[in-house]
Coordinates of C-alpha atoms in Angstrom, one line a residue:
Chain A
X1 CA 6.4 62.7 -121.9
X2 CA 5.0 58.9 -121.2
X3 CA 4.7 57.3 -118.4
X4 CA 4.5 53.6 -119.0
X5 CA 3.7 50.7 -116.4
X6 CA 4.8 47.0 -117.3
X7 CA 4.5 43.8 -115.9
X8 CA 5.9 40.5 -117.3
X9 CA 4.9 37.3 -115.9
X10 CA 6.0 33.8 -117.5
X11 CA 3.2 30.7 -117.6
X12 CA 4.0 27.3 -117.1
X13 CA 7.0 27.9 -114.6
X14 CA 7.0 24.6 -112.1
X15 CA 7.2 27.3 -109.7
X16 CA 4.5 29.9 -108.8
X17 CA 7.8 32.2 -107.7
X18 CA 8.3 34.4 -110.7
X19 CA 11.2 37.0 -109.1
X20 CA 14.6 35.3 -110.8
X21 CA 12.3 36.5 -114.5
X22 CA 11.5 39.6 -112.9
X23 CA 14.8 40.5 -112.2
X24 CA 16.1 39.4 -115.6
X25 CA 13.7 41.5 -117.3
X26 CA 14.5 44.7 -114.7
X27 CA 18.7 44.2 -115.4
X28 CA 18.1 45.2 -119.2
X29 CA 15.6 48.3 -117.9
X30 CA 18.4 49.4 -115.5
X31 CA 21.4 49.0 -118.3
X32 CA 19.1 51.4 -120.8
X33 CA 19.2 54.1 -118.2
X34 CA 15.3 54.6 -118.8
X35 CA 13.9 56.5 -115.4
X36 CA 12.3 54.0 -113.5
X37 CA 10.4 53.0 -110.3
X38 CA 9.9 49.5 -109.3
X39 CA 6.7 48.6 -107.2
X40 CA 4.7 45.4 -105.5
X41 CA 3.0 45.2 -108.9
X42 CA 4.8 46.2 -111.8
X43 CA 7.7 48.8 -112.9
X44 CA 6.4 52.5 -113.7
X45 CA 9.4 54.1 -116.6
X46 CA 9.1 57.6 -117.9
X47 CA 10.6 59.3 -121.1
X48 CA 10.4 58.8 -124.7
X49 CA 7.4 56.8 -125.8
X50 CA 9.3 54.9 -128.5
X51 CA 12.3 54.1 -126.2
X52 CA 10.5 52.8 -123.3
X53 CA 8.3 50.1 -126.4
X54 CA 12.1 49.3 -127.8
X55 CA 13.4 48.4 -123.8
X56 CA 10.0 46.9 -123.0
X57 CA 10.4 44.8 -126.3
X58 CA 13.7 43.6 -125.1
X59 CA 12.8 42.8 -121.6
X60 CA 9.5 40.6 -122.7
X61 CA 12.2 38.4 -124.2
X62 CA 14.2 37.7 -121.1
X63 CA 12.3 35.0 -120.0
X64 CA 12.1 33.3 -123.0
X65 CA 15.9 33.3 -122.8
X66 CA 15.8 31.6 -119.6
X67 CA 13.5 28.6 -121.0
X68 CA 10.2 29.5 -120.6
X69 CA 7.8 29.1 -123.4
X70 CA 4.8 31.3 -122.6
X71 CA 5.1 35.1 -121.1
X72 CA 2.2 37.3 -120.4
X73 CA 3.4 41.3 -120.6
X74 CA 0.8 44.4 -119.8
X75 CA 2.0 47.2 -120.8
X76 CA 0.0 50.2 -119.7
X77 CA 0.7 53.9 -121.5
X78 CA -0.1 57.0 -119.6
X79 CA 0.7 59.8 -122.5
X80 CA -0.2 63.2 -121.7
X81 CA 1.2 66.2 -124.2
X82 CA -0.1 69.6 -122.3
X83 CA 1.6 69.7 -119.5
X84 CA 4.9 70.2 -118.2
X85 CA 4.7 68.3 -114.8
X86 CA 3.5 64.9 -116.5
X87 CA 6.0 63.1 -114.5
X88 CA 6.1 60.1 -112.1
X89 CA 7.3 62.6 -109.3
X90 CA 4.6 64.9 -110.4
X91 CA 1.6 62.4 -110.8
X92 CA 2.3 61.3 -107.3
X93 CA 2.9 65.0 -105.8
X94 CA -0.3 66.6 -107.2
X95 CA -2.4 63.4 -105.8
X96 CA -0.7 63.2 -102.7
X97 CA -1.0 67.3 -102.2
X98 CA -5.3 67.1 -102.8
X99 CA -5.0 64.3 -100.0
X100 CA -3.1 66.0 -97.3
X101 CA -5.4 69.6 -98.0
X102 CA -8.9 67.1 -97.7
Chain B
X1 CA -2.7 37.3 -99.0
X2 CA -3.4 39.5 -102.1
X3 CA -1.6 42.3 -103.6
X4 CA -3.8 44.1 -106.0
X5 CA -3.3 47.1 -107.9
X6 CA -6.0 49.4 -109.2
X7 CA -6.3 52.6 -111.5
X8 CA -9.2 54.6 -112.0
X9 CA -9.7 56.8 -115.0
X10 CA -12.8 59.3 -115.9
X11 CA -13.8 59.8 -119.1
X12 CA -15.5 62.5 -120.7
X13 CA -14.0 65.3 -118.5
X14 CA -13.2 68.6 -120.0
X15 CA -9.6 68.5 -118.3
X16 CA -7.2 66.1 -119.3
X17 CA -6.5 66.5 -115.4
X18 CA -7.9 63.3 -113.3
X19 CA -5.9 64.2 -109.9
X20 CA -8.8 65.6 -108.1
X21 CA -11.0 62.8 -109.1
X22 CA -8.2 60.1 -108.0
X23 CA -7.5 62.3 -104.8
X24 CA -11.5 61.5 -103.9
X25 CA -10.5 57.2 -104.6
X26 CA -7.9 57.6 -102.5
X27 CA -9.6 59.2 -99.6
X28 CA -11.8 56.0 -99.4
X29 CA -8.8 53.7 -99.5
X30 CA -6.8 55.7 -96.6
X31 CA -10.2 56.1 -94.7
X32 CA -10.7 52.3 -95.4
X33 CA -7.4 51.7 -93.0
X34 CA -6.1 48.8 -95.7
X35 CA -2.3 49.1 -96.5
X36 CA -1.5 50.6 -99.7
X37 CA 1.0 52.9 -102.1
X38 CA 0.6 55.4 -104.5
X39 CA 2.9 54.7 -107.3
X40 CA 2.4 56.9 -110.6
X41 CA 0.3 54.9 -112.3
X42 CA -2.1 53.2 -109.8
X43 CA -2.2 52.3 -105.9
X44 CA -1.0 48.9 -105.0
X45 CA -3.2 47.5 -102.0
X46 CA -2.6 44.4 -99.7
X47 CA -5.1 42.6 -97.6
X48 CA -7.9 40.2 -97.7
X49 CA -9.2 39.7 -101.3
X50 CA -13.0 40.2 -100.3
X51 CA -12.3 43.3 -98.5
X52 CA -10.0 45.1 -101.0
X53 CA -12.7 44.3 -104.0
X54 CA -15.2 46.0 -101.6
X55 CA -13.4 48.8 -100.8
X56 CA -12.4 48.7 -104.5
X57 CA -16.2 49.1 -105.5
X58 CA -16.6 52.2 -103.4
X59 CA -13.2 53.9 -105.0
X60 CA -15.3 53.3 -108.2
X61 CA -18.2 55.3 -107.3
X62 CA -16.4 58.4 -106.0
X63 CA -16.1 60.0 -109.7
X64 CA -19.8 59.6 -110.2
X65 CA -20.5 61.0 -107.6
X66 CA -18.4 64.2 -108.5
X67 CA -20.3 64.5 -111.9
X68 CA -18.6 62.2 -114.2
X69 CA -20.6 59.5 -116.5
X70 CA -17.8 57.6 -117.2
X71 CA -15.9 55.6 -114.9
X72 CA -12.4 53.0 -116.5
X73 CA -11.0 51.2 -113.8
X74 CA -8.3 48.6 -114.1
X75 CA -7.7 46.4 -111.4
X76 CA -5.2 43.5 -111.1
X77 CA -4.9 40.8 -109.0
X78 CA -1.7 38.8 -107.5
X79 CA -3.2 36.2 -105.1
X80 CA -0.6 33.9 -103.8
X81 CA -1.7 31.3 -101.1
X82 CA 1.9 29.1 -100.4
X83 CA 4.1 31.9 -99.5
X84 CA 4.2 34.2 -96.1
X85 CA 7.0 36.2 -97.7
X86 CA 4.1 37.4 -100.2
X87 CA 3.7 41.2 -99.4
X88 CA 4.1 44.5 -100.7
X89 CA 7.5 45.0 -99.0
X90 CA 8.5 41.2 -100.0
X91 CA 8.1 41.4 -103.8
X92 CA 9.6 44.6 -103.9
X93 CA 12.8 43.4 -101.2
X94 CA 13.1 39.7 -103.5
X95 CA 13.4 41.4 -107.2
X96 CA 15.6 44.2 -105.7
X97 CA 18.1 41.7 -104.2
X98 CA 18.2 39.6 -107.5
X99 CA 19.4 42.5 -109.3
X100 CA 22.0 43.9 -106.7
X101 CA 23.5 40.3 -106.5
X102 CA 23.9 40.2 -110.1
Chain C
X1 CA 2.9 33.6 -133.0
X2 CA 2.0 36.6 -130.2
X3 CA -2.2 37.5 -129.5
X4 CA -2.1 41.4 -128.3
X5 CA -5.2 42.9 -127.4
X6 CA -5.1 46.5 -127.0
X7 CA -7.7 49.3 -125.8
X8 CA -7.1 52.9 -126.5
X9 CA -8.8 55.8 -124.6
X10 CA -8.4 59.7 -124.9
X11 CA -9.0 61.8 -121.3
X12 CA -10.3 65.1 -121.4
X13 CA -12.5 65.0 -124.1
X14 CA -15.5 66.7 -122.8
X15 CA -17.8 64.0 -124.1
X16 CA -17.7 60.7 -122.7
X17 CA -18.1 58.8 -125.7
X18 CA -15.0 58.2 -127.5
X19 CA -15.9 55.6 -130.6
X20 CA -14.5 58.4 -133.3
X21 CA -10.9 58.1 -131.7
X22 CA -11.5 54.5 -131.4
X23 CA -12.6 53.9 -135.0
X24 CA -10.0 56.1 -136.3
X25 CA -7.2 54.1 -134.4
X26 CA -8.8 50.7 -135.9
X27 CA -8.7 52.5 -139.4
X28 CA -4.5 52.4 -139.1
X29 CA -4.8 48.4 -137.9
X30 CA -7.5 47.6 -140.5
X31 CA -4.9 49.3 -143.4
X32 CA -2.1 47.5 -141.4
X33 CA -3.2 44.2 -143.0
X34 CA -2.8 42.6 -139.4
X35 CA -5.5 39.8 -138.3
X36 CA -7.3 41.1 -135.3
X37 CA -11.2 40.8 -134.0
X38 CA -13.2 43.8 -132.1
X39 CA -14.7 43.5 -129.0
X40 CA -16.6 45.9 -126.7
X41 CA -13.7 46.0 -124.5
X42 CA -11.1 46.2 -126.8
X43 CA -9.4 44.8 -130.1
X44 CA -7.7 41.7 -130.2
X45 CA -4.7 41.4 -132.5
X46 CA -2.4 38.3 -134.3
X47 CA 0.9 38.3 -135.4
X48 CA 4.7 39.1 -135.8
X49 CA 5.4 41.0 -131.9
X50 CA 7.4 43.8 -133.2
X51 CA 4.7 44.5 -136.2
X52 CA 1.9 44.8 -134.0
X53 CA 3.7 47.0 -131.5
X54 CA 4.7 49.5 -134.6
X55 CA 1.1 49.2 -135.7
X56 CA -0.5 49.9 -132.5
X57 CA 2.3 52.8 -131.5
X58 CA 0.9 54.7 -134.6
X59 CA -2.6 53.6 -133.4
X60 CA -1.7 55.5 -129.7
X61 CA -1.2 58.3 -132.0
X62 CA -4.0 58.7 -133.8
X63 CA -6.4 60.2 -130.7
X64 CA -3.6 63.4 -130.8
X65 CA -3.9 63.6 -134.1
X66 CA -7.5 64.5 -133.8
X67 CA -6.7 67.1 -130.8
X68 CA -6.5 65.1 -127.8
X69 CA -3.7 66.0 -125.1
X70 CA -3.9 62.8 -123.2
X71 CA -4.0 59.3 -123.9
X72 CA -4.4 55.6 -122.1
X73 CA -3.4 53.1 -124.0
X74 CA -3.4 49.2 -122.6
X75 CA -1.7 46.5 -123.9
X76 CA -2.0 43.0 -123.2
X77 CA 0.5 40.4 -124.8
X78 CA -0.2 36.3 -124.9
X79 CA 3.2 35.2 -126.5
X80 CA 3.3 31.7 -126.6
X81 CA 5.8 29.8 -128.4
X82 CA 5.8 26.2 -127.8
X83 CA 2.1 25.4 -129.8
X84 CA 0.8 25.8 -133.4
X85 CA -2.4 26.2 -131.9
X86 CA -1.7 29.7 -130.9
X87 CA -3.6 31.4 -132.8
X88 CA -7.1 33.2 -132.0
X89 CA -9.3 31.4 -132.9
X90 CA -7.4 28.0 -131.6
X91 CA -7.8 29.6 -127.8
X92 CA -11.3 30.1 -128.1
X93 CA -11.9 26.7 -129.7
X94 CA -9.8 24.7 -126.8
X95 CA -11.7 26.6 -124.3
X96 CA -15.3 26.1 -126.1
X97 CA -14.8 22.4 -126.7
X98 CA -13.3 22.3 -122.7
X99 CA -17.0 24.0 -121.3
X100 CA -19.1 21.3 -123.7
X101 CA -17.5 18.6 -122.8
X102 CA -18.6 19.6 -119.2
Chain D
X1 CA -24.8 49.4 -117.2
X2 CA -21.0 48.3 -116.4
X3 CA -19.3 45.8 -119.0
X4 CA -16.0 43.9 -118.0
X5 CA -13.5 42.2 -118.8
X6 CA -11.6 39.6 -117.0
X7 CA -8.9 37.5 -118.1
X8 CA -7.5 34.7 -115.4
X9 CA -4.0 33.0 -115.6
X10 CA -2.5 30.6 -113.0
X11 CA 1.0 30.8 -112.6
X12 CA 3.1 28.0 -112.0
X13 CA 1.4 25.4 -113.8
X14 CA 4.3 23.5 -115.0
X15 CA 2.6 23.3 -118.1
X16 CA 2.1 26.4 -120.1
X17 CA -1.5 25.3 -121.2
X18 CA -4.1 27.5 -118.8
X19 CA -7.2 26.4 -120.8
X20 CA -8.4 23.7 -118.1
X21 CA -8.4 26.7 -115.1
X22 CA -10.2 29.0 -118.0
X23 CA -12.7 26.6 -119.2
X24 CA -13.3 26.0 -115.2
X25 CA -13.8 29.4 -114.4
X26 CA -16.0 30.0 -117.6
X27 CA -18.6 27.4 -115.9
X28 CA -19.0 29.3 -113.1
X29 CA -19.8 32.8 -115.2
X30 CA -21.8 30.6 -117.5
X31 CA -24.3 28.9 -114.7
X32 CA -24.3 32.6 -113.1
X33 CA -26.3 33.5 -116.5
X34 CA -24.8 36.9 -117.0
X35 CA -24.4 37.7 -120.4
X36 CA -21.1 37.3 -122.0
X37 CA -18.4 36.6 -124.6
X38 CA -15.6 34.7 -124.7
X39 CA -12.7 36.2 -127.1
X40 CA -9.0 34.9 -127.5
X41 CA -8.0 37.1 -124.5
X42 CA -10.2 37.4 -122.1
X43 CA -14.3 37.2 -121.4
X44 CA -16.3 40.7 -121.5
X45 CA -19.5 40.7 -119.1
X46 CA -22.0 42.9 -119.2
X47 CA -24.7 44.2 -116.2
X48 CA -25.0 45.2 -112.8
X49 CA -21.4 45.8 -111.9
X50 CA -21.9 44.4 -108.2
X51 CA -22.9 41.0 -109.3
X52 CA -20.2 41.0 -112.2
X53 CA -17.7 41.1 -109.6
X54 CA -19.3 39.0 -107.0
X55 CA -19.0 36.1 -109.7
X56 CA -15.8 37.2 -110.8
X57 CA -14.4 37.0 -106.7
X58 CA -15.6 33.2 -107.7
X59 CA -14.4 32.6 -110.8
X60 CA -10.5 33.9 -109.4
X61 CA -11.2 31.0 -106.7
X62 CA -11.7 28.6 -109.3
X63 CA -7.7 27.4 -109.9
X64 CA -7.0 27.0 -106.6
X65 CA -9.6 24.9 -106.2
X66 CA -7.9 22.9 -109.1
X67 CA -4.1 22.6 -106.8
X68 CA -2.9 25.9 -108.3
X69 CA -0.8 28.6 -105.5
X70 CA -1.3 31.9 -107.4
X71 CA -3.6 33.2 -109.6
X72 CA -3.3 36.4 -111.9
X73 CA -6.5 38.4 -112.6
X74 CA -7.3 41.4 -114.5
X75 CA -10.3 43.0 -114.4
X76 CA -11.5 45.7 -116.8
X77 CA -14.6 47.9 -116.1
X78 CA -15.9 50.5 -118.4
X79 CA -19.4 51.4 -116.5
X80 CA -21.3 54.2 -118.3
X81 CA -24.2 55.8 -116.9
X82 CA -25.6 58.4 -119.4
X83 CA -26.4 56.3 -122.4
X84 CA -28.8 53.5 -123.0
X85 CA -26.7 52.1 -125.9
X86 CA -23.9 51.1 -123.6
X87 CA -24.2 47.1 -124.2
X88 CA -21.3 45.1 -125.3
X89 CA -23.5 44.9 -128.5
X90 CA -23.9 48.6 -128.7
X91 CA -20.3 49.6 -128.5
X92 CA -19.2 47.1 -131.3
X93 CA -21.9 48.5 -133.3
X94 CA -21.3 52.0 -133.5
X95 CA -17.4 51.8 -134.0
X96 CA -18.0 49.5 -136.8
X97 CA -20.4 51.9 -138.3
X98 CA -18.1 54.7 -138.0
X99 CA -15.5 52.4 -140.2
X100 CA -17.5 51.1 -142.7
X101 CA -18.7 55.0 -143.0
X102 CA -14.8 56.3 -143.5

């Protein structure tokens, strides 16, 4: 199981306001039915590692389809193989549990 | 006002398990009273730039100071200085309106 | 023309140095045939998008394939498509002549 | 020793062009006289991590000095603390070595 952050930001907008891209790139996340948690600085997705490249692929073009000529995309893989609970509800229980026990 | 987000990874560990080791970063930030969420792939912070990159530094330190030799720490910056509306909550609440109106 | 630089880095490994995953993860890119320069912070890459994704998805792989359980994998994509000049060498160069003119 | 990597983009430029904020920053790390290297995404620094990130803090400030609203940063630190080897020249070296040796 992956769990993959992303962030897409188009240069050279007139506008430093960067949410109508955002929200073009997040409509073709939510239509692939990828799991999927959107937050101040990025979207965190979990399943299949291929899947979630192939969407991400996809969604670094939307902005590009909306006339801009430059986007910058990070793209950060969490991919761990030995354990069950590698999840975004699990990564955020375990840290959150060691917090409220200190 | 600046949103950052940060992740901090030890290397070198005999577990693939870092939760303890982020558990000890995020008992700075929560003792360090800035505003912040845990999201499963880093913590997204809002505040005064200065401050944060202090508090930031300290978070850094905390698996050394358990043992570890390694310390990767990725931290990203979203500094936006003509808009009030520029907030955790505020990203989050533009982007999500975007996609329900569409 | 898209620049991706990439960084790969296996948790859990005991050891803190990891320059035999990283070097085996360069040996898929340098068979690859793909343009790209090392640096000490990661490998920078030129090309067709969807060929250096495929190229660095097997890279991602290559630290499991030696044992690892976990792996962090960041990508950072610079797709421009308005300028010729996009290449790697042509960013450096605009950026060098910039700071000796100054 | 802590090396770093920090890549700077302004957003809403207008132009898609960022190499006048990058050049401007890049003056600033260059008259700080830390040792560095440019590469086609991003600068890597190398030394005491505290004053990296002090001149870092300065070099972010740099486009809005230059009429720019927000600023993206990413900041990249890999600080290891139990070898002597751990230079930006020492970490290209030994993976190369390990691929000219396969």
């Amino acid at each position: 199981m992956a769990i993959v952050e992303v962030s897409i930001a188009p240069l050279g907008t007139a506008n430093p306001s960067v949410s109508a891209y955002v929200a073009e790139c997040l409509r073709i996340l939510r239509d692939s039915g990828l799991k999927h948690q959107l937050n101040p600085m990025g979207t965190v997705i979990e399943g299949d590692l291929d899947e979630i490249l192939a969407v991400i692929a996809k969604m670094h073009e939307a902005p590009f389809a909306k006339g801009v000529s430059r986007v910058s995309t990070l793209i950060k893989i969490d991919d761990r193989r030995d354990s069950e609970s590698h999840s975004m509800r699990g990564k955020v229980a375990v840290v959150t549990k060691l917090l409220d026990d200190s």
